[in-house]
């Protein structure tokens, strides 16, 4: 791929703007030598104003989403893209969230520009469970663990029961909920169905990949080892 198209696809500007960056000598190699649009240079050797070039297509990252941020490119208010380098919003293919966390939910959010990987993650065939830390408005009654695990709990407006889910009680008003499907606002609706209200919801894990100590509002790229952990780690933990 020509360097102008490469940088434009990575969101550094339009092709015209990127051509201007070449004319101004802002694109160099790792040794500081000015590059020209027709040069053939390995991706990892390219520098933009002295900084390494962003990862190529196939970028996947995890974001520690705070509350009050929306998983959208267009909604009003604070967006998840505000937490990333501005050019990430302009990448082509688009950098999309893998599923969504609602505005009032914090925690682990995956993002990728790899369409095949996105579909693999969200596919029920991948069997990627999701763990949520829940804080409730009222004390647990005591029957929630059995009801969530029963496979018979119905949510309002749904026409089939939920798959069994695991509830691990931490205290009277705190628990971990592990889901094996992803219905709309499922965790909140489950507790509403048993007469409670979720005050705070935080996703801590998807499959075998945990948020770890990544600070709120921060992000990091995922490598092949992370993706292997995502798809296989939870299975290993279960054995």
Coordinates of C-alpha atoms in Angstrom, one line a residue:
X1 CA 0.0 0.0 0.0
X2 CA 1.3 3.5 -0.9
X3 CA 2.3 5.5 2.1
X4 CA -0.2 8.3 1.5
X5 CA -3.1 5.8 1.4
X6 CA -1.7 4.0 4.5
X7 CA -1.5 7.1 6.6
X8 CA -4.9 8.3 5.4
X9 CA -6.5 4.9 6.3
X10 CA -4.9 5.2 9.8
X11 CA -6.7 8.5 10.3
X12 CA -3.8 10.9 10.1
X13 CA -5.8 13.1 7.6
X14 CA -7.2 13.1 4.2
X15 CA -4.9 12.1 1.3
X16 CA -4.4 15.7 0.5
X17 CA -3.5 16.5 4.1
X18 CA -1.1 13.5 4.3
X19 CA 0.6 14.7 1.1
X20 CA 1.1 18.0 2.8
X21 CA 2.7 16.2 5.8
X22 CA 5.2 14.6 3.4
X23 CA 6.0 17.9 1.8
X24 CA 6.6 19.4 5.2
X25 CA 9.0 16.6 6.1
X26 CA 6.9 15.4 9.0
X27 CA 7.1 11.7 7.8
X28 CA 10.5 10.1 8.5
X29 CA 12.0 6.7 9.2
X30 CA 13.3 5.5 12.5
X31 CA 16.7 7.3 11.9
X32 CA 15.0 10.6 11.2
X33 CA 15.5 10.5 7.4
X34 CA 12.7 12.2 5.6
X35 CA 10.4 9.8 3.7
X36 CA 8.7 10.5 0.4
X37 CA 5.3 9.2 -0.7
X38 CA 6.7 6.6 -3.1
X39 CA 9.2 5.1 -0.6
X40 CA 8.9 1.5 0.4
X41 CA 9.4 1.3 4.2
X42 CA 8.3 -1.3 6.8
X43 CA 5.4 -0.2 8.9
X44 CA 7.3 -0.4 12.1
X45 CA 10.1 1.9 10.7
X46 CA 7.7 4.9 9.9
X47 CA 7.6 7.9 12.2
X48 CA 5.0 10.7 12.1
X49 CA 6.5 13.9 13.8
X50 CA 9.0 11.5 15.5
X51 CA 6.3 9.2 16.9
X52 CA 5.9 5.5 15.8
X53 CA 3.1 4.9 13.3
X54 CA -0.1 3.6 14.8
X55 CA -0.8 -0.1 14.5
X56 CA -1.9 -1.3 11.0
X57 CA -5.3 -2.7 10.2
X58 CA -6.1 -5.5 12.6
X59 CA -5.9 -3.2 15.6
X60 CA -7.7 -4.6 18.7
X61 CA -7.7 -2.9 22.0
X62 CA -9.3 -3.0 25.5
X63 CA -10.7 0.1 27.0
X64 CA -11.6 0.6 30.7
X65 CA -14.8 2.5 30.0
X66 CA -15.9 4.9 32.7
X67 CA -19.5 5.6 33.5
X68 CA -21.2 8.5 31.6
X69 CA -19.5 7.6 28.3
X70 CA -21.5 6.3 25.3
X71 CA -20.5 3.6 22.8
X72 CA -21.2 5.7 19.8
X73 CA -19.5 8.0 17.2
X74 CA -22.4 10.4 16.9
X75 CA -24.4 10.7 20.1
X76 CA -24.3 13.9 22.2
X77 CA -22.2 14.0 25.3
X78 CA -19.1 12.1 26.1
X79 CA -18.2 9.3 23.8
X80 CA -15.7 6.4 24.1
X81 CA -13.7 7.8 21.2
X82 CA -13.0 10.9 23.3
X83 CA -10.7 8.5 25.4
X84 CA -8.7 7.5 22.4
X85 CA -6.3 9.4 20.0
X86 CA -8.6 11.6 17.8
X87 CA -7.3 9.9 14.6
X88 CA -8.6 6.5 15.8
X89 CA -12.1 7.7 15.0
X90 CA -11.1 8.3 11.4
X91 CA -9.5 4.9 10.8
X92 CA -10.6 2.9 7.7
X93 CA -11.8 0.2 8.3
X94 CA -13.6 1.8 11.2
X95 CA -12.6 1.0 14.8
X96 CA -15.8 -0.4 16.3
X97 CA -16.8 -1.4 19.8
X98 CA -17.4 -5.1 20.2
X99 CA -20.9 -5.0 21.5
X100 CA -21.8 -2.1 23.8
X101 CA -21.8 -1.1 27.4
X102 CA -24.6 1.3 28.3
X103 CA -23.9 4.8 29.4
X104 CA -24.2 4.0 33.1
X105 CA -22.0 0.8 33.0
X106 CA -18.3 0.8 33.4
X107 CA -15.6 -1.7 32.7
X108 CA -14.0 -3.8 30.0
X109 CA -14.9 -2.8 26.4
X110 CA -13.2 -4.4 23.4
X111 CA -12.7 -2.5 20.2
X112 CA -11.4 -3.7 16.8
X113 CA -11.2 -2.8 13.1
X114 CA -11.1 -6.5 12.2
X115 CA -14.6 -7.5 11.1
X116 CA -14.0 -11.2 11.2
X117 CA -12.6 -11.0 14.8
X118 CA -15.5 -8.9 15.9
X119 CA -18.0 -11.4 14.6
X120 CA -16.1 -14.3 16.2
X121 CA -16.1 -12.6 19.6
X122 CA -19.9 -11.9 19.5
X123 CA -20.9 -15.2 18.0
X124 CA -22.7 -17.6 20.5
X125 CA -20.5 -20.3 19.1
X126 CA -17.5 -18.8 20.8
X127 CA -19.2 -19.3 24.2
X128 CA -17.5 -16.2 25.7
X129 CA -19.1 -15.5 29.1
X130 CA -19.1 -12.1 30.6
X131 CA -18.5 -11.3 34.3
X132 CA -20.1 -8.2 35.9
X133 CA -19.6 -6.7 39.4
X134 CA -23.0 -5.6 40.6
X135 CA -24.0 -3.2 43.4
X136 CA -27.7 -3.3 44.4
X137 CA -30.2 -0.8 45.9
X138 CA -31.7 -3.5 48.2
X139 CA -30.5 -6.5 50.0
X140 CA -30.5 -9.8 48.2
X141 CA -33.5 -12.0 49.3
X142 CA -31.7 -15.3 49.1
X143 CA -33.4 -17.0 46.1
X144 CA -31.6 -15.1 43.4
X145 CA -28.8 -17.6 42.9
X146 CA -31.2 -20.4 42.2
X147 CA -33.6 -18.3 40.0
X148 CA -30.7 -17.1 37.8
X149 CA -29.3 -20.6 37.5
X150 CA -32.7 -22.2 36.7
X151 CA -32.8 -21.4 33.0
X152 CA -36.5 -20.5 33.4
X153 CA -36.3 -16.8 34.3
X154 CA -38.3 -14.6 31.9
X155 CA -37.7 -11.0 31.3
X156 CA -40.4 -8.5 30.6
X157 CA -41.2 -8.3 26.8
X158 CA -39.1 -11.4 26.0
X159 CA -40.6 -14.5 24.5
X160 CA -38.1 -17.1 25.8
X161 CA -36.4 -17.7 29.1
X162 CA -32.8 -16.7 29.9
X163 CA -30.0 -19.2 29.7
X164 CA -28.7 -20.2 33.2
X165 CA -26.4 -17.6 34.7
X166 CA -24.1 -17.7 37.8
X167 CA -24.6 -15.3 40.7
X168 CA -21.8 -15.2 43.2
X169 CA -22.9 -13.3 46.3
X170 CA -20.2 -11.1 47.9
X171 CA -22.3 -9.3 50.5
X172 CA -26.0 -8.3 51.1
X173 CA -25.9 -5.8 48.2
X174 CA -22.9 -6.9 46.1
X175 CA -22.4 -9.8 43.7
X176 CA -20.7 -11.1 40.6
X177 CA -23.0 -12.0 37.8
X178 CA -21.7 -14.3 35.0
X179 CA -23.8 -14.2 31.8
X180 CA -23.7 -16.6 28.8
X181 CA -25.7 -14.4 26.4
X182 CA -26.1 -10.7 25.7
X183 CA -29.6 -9.5 25.7
X184 CA -30.5 -5.8 25.9
X185 CA -29.7 -4.4 29.4
X186 CA -29.7 -8.0 30.6
X187 CA -28.1 -7.7 34.0
X188 CA -30.2 -4.7 35.0
X189 CA -33.4 -6.4 33.8
X190 CA -32.6 -9.6 35.6
X191 CA -32.4 -7.9 39.0
X192 CA -35.5 -5.9 38.2
X193 CA -37.3 -9.2 37.5
X194 CA -36.6 -10.3 41.1
X195 CA -37.6 -7.0 42.6
X196 CA -34.3 -5.2 42.9
X197 CA -32.5 -2.3 41.3
X198 CA -28.9 -2.1 40.0
X199 CA -27.1 1.0 41.3
X200 CA -23.7 0.2 39.8
X201 CA -22.6 -2.2 37.1
X202 CA -19.0 -3.0 36.0
X203 CA -17.9 -5.5 33.5
X204 CA -14.6 -7.1 34.7
X205 CA -14.1 -10.0 32.2
X206 CA -14.9 -11.3 28.8
X207 CA -14.0 -14.9 28.2
X208 CA -10.6 -15.4 29.7
X209 CA -9.6 -11.8 29.3
X210 CA -9.8 -9.6 32.5
X211 CA -9.6 -5.9 32.8
X212 CA -6.8 -6.3 35.3
X213 CA -5.2 -3.2 36.7
X214 CA -5.9 -1.0 33.6
X215 CA -6.9 2.4 35.0
X216 CA -10.3 3.9 34.3
X217 CA -10.3 5.8 31.1
X218 CA -7.2 4.1 29.8
X219 CA -6.7 1.6 27.0
X220 CA -4.1 -0.8 25.7
X221 CA -3.6 -2.8 22.5
X222 CA -4.1 -6.5 22.5
X223 CA -1.6 -8.9 21.1
X224 CA -1.9 -12.5 19.9
X225 CA -1.4 -13.8 23.4
X226 CA -4.2 -11.7 24.7
X227 CA -6.5 -12.9 22.0
X228 CA -5.6 -16.5 22.8
X229 CA -6.4 -15.8 26.5
X230 CA -9.7 -14.3 25.4
X231 CA -10.9 -17.4 23.6
X232 CA -9.2 -20.1 25.7
X233 CA -8.4 -18.8 29.1
X234 CA -11.9 -19.2 30.6
X235 CA -12.0 -22.8 29.4
X236 CA -8.7 -23.5 31.1
X237 CA -9.9 -21.9 34.3
X238 CA -13.0 -24.1 34.3
X239 CA -11.0 -27.3 34.1

